[in-house]
Short mmCIF file of C-alpha atoms in Angstrom, two decimals:
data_model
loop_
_atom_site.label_atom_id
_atom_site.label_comp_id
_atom_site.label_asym_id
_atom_site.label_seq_id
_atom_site.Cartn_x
_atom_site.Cartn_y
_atom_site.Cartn_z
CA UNK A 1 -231.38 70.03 44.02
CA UNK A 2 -228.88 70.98 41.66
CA UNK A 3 -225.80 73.38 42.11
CA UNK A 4 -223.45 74.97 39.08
CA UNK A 5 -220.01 73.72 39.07
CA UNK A 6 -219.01 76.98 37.96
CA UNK A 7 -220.61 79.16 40.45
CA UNK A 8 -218.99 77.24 43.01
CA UNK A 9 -215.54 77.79 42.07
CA UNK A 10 -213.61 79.66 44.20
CA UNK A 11 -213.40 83.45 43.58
CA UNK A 12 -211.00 85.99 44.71
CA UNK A 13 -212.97 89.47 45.68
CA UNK A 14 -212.46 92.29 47.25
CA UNK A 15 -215.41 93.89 50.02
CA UNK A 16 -217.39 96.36 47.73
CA UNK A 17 -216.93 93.93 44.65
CA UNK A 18 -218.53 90.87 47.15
CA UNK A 19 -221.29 93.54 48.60
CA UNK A 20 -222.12 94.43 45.00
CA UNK A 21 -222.38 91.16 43.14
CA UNK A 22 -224.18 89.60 46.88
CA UNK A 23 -226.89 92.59 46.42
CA UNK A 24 -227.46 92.34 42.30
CA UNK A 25 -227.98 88.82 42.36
CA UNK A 26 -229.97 88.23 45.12
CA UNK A 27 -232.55 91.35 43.28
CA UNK A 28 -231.95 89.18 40.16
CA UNK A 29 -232.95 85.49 41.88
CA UNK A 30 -236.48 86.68 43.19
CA UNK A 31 -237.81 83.73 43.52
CA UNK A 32 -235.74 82.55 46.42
CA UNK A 33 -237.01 81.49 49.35
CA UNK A 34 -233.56 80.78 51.50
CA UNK A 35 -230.50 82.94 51.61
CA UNK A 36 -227.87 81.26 53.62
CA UNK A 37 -224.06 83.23 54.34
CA UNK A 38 -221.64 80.71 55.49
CA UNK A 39 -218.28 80.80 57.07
CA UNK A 40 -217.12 77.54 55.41
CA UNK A 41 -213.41 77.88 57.25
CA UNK A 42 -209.97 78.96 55.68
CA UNK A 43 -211.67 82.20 55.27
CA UNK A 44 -213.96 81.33 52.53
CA UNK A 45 -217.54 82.59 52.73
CA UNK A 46 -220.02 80.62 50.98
CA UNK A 47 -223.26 81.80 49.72
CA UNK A 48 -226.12 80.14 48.38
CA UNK A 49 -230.09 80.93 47.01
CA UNK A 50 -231.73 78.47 47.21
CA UNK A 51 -235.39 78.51 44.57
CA UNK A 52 -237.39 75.72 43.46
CA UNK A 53 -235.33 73.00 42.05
CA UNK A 54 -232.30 74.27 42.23
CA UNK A 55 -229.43 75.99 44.24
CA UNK A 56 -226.71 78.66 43.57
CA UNK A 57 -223.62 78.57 45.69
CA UNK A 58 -220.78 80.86 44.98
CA UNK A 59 -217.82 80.87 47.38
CA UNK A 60 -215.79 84.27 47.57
CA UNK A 61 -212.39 84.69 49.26
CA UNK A 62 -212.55 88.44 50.52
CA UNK A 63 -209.07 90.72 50.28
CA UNK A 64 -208.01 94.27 50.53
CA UNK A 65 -205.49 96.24 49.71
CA UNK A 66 -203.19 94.50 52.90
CA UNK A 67 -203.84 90.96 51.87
CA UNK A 68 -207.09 88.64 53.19
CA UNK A 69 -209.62 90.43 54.33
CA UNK A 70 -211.22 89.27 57.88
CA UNK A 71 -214.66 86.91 56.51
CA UNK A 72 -216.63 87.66 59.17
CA UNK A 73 -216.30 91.35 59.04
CA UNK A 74 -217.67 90.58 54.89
CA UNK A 75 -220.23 88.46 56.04
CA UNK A 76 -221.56 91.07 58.47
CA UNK A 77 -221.01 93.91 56.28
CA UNK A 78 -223.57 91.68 53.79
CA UNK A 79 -225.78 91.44 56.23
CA UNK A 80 -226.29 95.03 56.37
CA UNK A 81 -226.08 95.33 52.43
CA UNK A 82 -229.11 92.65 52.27
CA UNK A 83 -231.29 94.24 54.39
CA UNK A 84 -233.02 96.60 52.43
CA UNK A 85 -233.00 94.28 49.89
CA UNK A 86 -234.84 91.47 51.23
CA UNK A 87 -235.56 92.77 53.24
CA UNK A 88 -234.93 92.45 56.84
CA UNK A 89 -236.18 94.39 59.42
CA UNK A 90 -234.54 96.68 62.03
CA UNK A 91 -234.49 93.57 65.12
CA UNK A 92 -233.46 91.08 62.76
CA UNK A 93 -230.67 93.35 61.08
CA UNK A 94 -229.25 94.52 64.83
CA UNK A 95 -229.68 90.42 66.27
CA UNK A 96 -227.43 89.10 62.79
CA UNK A 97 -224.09 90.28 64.29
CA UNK A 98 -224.87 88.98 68.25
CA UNK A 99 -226.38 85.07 67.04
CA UNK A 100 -223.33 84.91 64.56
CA UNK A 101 -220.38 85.94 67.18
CA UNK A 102 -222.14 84.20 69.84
CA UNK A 103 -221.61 80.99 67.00
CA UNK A 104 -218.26 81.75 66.63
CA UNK A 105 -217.24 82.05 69.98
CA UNK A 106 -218.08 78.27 70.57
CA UNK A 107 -215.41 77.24 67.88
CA UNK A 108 -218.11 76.43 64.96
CA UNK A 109 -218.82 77.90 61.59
CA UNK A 110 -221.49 80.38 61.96
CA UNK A 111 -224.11 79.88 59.34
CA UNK A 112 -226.58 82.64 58.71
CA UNK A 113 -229.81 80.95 57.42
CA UNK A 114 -232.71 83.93 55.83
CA UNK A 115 -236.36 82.62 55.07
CA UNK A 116 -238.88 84.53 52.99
CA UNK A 117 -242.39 84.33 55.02
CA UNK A 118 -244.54 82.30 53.09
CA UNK A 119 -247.67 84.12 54.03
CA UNK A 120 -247.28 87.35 53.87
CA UNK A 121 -244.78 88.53 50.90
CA UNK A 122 -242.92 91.70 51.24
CA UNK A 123 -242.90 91.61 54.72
CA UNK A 124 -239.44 90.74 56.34
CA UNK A 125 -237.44 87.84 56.21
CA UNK A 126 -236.67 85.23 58.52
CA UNK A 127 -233.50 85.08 59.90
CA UNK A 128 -231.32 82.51 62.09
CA UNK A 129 -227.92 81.67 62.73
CA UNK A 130 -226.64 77.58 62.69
CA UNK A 131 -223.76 76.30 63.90
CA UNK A 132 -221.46 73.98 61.66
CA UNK A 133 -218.84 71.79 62.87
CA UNK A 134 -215.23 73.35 61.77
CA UNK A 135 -212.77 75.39 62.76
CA UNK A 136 -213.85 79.13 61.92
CA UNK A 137 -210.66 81.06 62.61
CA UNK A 138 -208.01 82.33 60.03
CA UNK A 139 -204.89 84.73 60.22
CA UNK A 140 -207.11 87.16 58.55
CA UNK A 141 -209.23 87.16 61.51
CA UNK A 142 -209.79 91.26 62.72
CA UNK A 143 -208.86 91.46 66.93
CA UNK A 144 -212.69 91.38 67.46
CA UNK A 145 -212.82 88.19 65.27
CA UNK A 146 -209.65 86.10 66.12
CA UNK A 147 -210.76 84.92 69.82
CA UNK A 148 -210.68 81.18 69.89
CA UNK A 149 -213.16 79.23 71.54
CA UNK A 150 -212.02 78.85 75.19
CA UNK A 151 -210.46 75.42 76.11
CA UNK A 152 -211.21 75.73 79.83
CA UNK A 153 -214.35 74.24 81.79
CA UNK A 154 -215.98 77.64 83.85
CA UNK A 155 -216.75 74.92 86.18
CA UNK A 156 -213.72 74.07 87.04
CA UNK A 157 -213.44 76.55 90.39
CA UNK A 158 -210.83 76.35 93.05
CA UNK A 159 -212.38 77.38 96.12
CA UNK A 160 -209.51 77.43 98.44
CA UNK A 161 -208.89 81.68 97.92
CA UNK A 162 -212.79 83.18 97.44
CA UNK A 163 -213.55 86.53 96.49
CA UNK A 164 -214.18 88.97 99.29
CA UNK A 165 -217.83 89.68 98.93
CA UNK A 166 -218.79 86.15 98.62
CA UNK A 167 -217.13 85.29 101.77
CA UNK A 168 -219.41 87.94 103.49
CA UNK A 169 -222.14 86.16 102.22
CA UNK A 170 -220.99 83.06 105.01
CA UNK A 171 -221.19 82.95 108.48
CA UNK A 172 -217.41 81.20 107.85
CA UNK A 173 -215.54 79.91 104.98
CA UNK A 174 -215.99 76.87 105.53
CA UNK A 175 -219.50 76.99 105.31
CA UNK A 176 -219.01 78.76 102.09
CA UNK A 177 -216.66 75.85 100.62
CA UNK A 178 -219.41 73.65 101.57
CA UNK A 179 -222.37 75.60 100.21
CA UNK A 180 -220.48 76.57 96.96
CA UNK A 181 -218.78 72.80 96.65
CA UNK A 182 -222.95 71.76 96.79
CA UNK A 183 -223.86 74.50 94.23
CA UNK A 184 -221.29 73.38 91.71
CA UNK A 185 -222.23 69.60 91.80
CA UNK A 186 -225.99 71.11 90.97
CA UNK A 187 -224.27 72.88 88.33
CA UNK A 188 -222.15 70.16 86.62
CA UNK A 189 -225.14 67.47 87.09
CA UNK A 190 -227.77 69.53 84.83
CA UNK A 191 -225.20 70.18 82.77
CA UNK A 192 -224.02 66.51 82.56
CA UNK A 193 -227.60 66.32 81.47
CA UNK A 194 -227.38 68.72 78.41
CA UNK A 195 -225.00 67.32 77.36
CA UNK A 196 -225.85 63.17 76.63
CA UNK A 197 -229.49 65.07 75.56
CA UNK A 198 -227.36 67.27 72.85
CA UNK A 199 -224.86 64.51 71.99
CA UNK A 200 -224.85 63.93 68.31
CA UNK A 201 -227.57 66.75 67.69
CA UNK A 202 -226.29 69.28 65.39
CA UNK A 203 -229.13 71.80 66.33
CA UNK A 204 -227.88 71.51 69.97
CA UNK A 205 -224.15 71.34 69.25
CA UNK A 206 -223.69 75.66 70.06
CA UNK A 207 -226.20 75.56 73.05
CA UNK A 208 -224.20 72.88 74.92
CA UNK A 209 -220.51 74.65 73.96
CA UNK A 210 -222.50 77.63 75.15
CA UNK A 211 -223.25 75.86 78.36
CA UNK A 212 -219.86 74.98 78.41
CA UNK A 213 -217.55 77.67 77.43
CA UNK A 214 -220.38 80.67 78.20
CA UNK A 215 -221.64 79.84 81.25
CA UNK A 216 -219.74 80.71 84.85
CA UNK A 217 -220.82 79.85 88.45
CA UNK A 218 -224.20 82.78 89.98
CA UNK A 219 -224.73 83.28 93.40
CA UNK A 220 -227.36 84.82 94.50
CA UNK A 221 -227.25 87.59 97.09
CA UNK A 222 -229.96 86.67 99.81
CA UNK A 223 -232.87 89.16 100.56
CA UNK A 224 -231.18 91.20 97.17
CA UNK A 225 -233.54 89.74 94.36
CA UNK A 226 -232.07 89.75 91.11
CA UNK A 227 -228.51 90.67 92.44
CA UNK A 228 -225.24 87.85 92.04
CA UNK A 229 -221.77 87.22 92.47
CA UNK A 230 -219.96 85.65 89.78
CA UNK A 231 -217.24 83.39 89.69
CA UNK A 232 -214.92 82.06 87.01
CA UNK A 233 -211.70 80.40 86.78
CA UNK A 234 -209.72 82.54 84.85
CA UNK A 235 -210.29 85.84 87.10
CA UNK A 236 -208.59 86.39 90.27
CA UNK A 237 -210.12 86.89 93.35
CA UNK A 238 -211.37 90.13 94.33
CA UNK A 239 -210.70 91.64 97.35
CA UNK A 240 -213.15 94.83 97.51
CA UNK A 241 -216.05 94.30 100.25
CA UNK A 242 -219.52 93.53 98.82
CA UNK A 243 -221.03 96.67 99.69
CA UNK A 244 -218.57 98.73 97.50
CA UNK A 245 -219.20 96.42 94.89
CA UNK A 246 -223.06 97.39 94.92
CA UNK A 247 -221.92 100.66 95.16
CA UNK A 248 -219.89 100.28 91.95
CA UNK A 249 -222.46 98.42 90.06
CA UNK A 250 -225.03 101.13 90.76
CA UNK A 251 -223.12 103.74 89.64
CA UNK A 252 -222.30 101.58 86.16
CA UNK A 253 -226.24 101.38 85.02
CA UNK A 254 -228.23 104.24 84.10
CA UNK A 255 -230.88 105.62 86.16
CA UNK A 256 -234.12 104.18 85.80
CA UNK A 257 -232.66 100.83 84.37
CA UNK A 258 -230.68 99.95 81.34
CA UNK A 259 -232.07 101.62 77.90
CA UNK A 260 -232.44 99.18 74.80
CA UNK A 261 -228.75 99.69 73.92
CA UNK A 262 -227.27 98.07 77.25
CA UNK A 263 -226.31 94.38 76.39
CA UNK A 264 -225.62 92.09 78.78
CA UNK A 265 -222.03 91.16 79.79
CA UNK A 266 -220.76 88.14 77.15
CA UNK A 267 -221.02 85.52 79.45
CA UNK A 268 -223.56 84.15 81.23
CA UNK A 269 -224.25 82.18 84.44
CA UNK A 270 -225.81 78.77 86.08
CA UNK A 271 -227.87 79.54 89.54
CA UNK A 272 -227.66 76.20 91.22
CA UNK A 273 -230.58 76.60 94.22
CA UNK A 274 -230.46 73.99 96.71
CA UNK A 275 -233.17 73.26 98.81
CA UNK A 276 -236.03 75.24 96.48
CA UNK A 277 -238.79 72.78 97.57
CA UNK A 278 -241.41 71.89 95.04
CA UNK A 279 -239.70 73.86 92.33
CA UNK A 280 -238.38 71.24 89.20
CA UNK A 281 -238.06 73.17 86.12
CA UNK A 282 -234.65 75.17 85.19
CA UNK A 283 -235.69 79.05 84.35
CA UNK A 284 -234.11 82.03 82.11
CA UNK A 285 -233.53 85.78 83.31
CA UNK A 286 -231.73 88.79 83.68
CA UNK A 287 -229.67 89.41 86.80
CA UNK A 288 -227.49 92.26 87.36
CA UNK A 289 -223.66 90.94 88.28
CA UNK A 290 -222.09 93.05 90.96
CA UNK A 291 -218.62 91.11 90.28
CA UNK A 292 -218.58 92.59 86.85
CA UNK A 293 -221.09 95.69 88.00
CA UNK A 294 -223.04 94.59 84.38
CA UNK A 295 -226.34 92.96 83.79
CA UNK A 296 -226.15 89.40 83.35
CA UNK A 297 -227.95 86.26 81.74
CA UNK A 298 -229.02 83.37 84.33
CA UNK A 299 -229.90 80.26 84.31
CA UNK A 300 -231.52 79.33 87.79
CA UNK A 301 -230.84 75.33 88.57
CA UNK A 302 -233.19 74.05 90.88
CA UNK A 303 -232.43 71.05 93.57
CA UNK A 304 -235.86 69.82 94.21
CA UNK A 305 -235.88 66.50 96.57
CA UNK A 306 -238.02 64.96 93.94
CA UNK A 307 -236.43 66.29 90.27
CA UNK A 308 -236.61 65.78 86.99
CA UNK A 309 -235.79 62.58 84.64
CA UNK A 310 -232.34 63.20 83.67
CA UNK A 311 -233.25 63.43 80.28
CA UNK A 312 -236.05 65.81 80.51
CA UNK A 313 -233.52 67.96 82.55
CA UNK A 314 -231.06 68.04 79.78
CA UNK A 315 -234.39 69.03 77.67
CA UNK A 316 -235.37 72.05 79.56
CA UNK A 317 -231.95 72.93 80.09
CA UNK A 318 -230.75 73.31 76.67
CA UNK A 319 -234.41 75.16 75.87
CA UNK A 320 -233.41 77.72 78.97
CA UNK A 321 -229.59 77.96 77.48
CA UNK A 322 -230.84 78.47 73.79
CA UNK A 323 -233.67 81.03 74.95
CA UNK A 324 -230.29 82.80 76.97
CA UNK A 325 -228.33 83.03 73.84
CA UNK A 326 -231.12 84.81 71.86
CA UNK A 327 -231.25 87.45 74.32
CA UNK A 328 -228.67 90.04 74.26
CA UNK A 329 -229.96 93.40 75.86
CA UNK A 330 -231.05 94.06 79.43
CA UNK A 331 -234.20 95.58 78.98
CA UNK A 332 -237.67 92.99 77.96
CA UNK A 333 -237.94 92.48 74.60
CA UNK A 334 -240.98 94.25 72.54
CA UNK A 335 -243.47 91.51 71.68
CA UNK A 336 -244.06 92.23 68.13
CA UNK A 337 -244.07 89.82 65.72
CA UNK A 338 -239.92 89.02 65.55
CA UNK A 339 -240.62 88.60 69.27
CA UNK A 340 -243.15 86.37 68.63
CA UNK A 341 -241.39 84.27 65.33
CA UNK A 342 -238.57 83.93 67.84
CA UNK A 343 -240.62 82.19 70.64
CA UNK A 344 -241.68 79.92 67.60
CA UNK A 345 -238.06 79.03 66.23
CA UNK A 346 -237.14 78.43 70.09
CA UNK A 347 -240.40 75.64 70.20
CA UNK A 348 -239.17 74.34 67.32
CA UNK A 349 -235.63 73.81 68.62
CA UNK A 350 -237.52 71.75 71.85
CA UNK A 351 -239.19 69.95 69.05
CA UNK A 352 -236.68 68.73 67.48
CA UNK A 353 -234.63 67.55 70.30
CA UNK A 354 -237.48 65.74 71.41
CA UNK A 355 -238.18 63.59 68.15
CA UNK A 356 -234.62 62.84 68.50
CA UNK A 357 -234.64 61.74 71.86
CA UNK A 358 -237.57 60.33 72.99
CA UNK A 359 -238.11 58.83 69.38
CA UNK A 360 -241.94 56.93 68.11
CA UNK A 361 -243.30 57.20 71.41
CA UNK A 362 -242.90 60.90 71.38
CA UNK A 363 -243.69 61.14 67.30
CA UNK A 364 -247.06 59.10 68.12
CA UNK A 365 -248.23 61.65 70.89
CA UNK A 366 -247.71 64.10 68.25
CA UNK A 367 -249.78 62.31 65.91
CA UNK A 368 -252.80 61.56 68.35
CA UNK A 369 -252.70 65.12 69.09
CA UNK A 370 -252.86 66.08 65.31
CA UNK A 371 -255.68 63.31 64.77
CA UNK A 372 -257.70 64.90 67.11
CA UNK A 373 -256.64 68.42 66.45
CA UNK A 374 -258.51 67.48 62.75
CA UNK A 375 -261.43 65.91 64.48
CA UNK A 376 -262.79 68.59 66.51
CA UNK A 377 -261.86 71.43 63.78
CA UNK A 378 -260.41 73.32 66.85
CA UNK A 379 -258.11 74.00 69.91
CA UNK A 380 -259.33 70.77 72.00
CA UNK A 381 -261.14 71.56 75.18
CA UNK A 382 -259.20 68.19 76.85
CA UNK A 383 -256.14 67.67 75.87
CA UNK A 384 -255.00 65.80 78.63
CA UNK A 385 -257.79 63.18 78.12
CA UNK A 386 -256.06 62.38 74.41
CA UNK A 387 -253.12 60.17 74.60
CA UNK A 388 -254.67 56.53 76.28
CA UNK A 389 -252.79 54.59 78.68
CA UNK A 390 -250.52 52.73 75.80
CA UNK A 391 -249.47 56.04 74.70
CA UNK A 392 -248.64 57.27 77.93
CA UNK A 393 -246.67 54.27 79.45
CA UNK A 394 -244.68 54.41 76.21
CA UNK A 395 -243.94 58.32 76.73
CA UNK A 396 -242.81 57.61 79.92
CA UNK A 397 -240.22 54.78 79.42
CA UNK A 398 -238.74 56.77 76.34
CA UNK A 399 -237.27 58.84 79.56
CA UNK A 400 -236.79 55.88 81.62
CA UNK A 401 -239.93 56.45 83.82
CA UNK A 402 -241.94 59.72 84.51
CA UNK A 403 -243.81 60.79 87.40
CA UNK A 404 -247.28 62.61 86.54
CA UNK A 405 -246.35 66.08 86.77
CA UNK A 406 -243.90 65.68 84.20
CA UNK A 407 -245.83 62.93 81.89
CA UNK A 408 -247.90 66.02 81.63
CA UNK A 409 -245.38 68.46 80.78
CA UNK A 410 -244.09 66.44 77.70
CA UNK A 411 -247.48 65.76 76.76
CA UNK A 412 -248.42 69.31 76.41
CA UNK A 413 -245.36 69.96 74.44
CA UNK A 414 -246.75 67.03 72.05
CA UNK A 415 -249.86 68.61 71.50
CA UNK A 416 -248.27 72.11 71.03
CA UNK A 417 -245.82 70.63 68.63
CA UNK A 418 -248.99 68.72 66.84
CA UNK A 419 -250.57 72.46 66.26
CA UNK A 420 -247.56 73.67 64.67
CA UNK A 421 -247.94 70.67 62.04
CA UNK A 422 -251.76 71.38 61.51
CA UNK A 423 -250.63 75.26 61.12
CA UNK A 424 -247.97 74.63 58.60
CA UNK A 425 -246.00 77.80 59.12
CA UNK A 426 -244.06 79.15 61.44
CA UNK A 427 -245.96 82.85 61.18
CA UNK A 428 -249.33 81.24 61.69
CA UNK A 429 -247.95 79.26 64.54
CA UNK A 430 -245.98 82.64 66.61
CA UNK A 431 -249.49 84.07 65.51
CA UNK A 432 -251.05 81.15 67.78
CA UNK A 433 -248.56 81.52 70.45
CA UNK A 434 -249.48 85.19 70.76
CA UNK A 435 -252.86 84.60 70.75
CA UNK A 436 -252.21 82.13 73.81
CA UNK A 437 -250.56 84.97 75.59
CA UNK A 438 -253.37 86.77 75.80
#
């Protein structure tokens, strides 16, 4: 790939001038098949087409009649401006602004990455947001904009002085202390997980500061499914009883449940479970959060007596996290085909932490999978009898030793992986996860 020297020089523009030249050249450069708009720090915004054989960057420096202008506002204001020219749909166009403050809000550059389907042209683009390492903030960041990316550890609880309505939830406080103190270790160990897994992974870097910065201590309110109590270090306890809290949080969400437009509360929160029996696998959902009398993201931790490698943990925790951080309103998602591309993008994300971290062994399940995918012409009616017994010890000790139940599980995410390579394309491969779906 080649880039102009020229084009990348550094230009001075204001907002309409950068929506207007952004617009006319990407109608101009048809044959592009990735748009990317980058916060590249000191409030320069770089954008690049990339076509066959070659790339155009041009970086813009965006003022107004004050001074600097703030870049993310510009790059969000070109996301709009794009649209119909891509174009993007209605989803993608509402989920730009959410995936790229959600980036920003871990301290990264937020990198907004557009695809044109290879299938089926004319029909919308692709869109996703990366995280860069860097420091995104400027002085010319707007008061929606300028947040830095918190320093503390949500984890990091003092339990001596608990909210009011959690105590209720105790027989004593010092059976709280203990049950909480047992929650958090659950907590910080499947965290501890996701984090050597997304070590050195740049596609993981964002889920794990998510996980980090994002995510405070859930408890669940017993016989109240789908009700918690939140805690976090930076908010003081509260002293109202737990029934007026309910009573609060009732009152805050419409009748009937929240419409389309009713996002979830910024931050999320871990579950820890102990004592859930057979269960082994972390799980995404909504909640509704009667601290903050909002819905809420979760991220239910189980304690089984026989768990997880730690690696797979850190695996299906970062999936669970990333899957969290796509979802921003409280009501399910339509499953139309964005719904569908995203479930494909989010396999794709478990795919490639996999190849990184489980390595040949993994790579070569993926490859018997594919050999036999192109033998039988066809979804294979025993998948399970495809990897031998050299394939499978090897599988295993890339983890450090698996028990059966979950030598299975990363074996069916080989072969699932191995039928996006025969597919080729994302679209044809959400196509084949919606089939699955029935």
């Amino acid at each position: 790939m080649t880039t102009g020297a020229t084009e990348a020089d550094l230009r001075v523009v204001t907002e309409r001038a950068f929506l207007d030249e952004l617009t006319s050249v990407t109608r101009e450069r048809g044959a592009t098949e990735f748009l990317y708009l980058m916060a590249q720090g000191d409030g320069v915004i770089g954008v690049q087409w990339e076509q066959p054989g070659i790339d155009h960057l041009r970086r813009y420096r965006v003022r107004d009649s004050g001074g600097p202008a703030c870049p993310h506002c510009a790059i969000l204001a070109a996301v709009l401006a794009l649209a119909p020219v891509l174009p993007l749909d209605v989803l993608r166009t509402m989920r730009a602004r959410p995936q790229y403050e959600t980036v920003l809000r871990t301290g990264r550059l937020p990198h907004l990455a557009f695809a044109r389907p290879v299938r089926q042209p004319g029909t919308s683009w692709l869109g996703d947001c990366h995280a860069v390492p860097g420091d995104p903030h400027t002085e010319a960041d707007c008061a929606t904009h300028a947040v830095p990316a918190p320093s503390g550890d949500l984890l990091d609880l003092r339990l001596g002085t608990l909210p009011r309505a959690v105590r209720e939830l105790y027989p004593h406080d010092g059976a709280a202390t203990a049950d909480l103190q047992q929650r958090l270790q659950i907590a910080r160990d499947w965290r501890a997980d996701a984090q050597a897994v997304a070590s050195g992974i740049r596609e993981a870097e964002a889920t794990w500061a998510f996980l980090r910065n994002s995510c405070m201590l859930g408890v669940p309110v017993p016989g109240a499914a789908g009700l918690v109590l939140t805690l976090a270090p930076d908010r003081a306890p509260d002293d109202r009883p737990l029934a007026e809290l309910h009573t609060a949080a009732v009152r805050a969400l419409p009748a009937g449940g929240p419409p389309l437009a009713y996002q979830y509360q910024e931050r999320a929160c871990l579950v820890p479970e102990p004592g859930t029996g057979a269960q082994r696998m972390p799980s995404y959902g909504g909640a509704v959060d009667l601290t903050g009398a909002a819905p809420v993201r979760t991220l239910r931790l189980p304690a089984p007596r026989r768990p997880l490698s730690t690696t797979g943990r850190g695996v299906l925790l970062l999936y669970e996290a990333r899957h969290a951080m796509g979802r921003h309103h409280a009501s399910a998602p339509e499953r139309d085909s964005a719904y569908w591309e995203s479930e494909a993008a989010l396999n794709v994300f478990e795919f490639t932490l996999l190849e990184r971290v489980a390595g040949r062994p993994y790579q070569d399940a993926v490859a018997a999978y594919l050999q036999a995918l192109r033998r039988e012409g066809d979804l294979l009616a025993r998948p399970h009898k495809v990897l031998d017994r050299r394939r499978r010890k090897a599988l295993s000790a890339a983890f450090g030793g698996l028990d059966d139940e979950e030598l299975h599980l990363w074996a069916s995410v080989a072969y699932r992986n191995a039928i996006l390579v025969l597919l080729g394309d994302l679209q044809a491969f959400a196509a084949h996860l919606r089939r699955q779906a029935g």
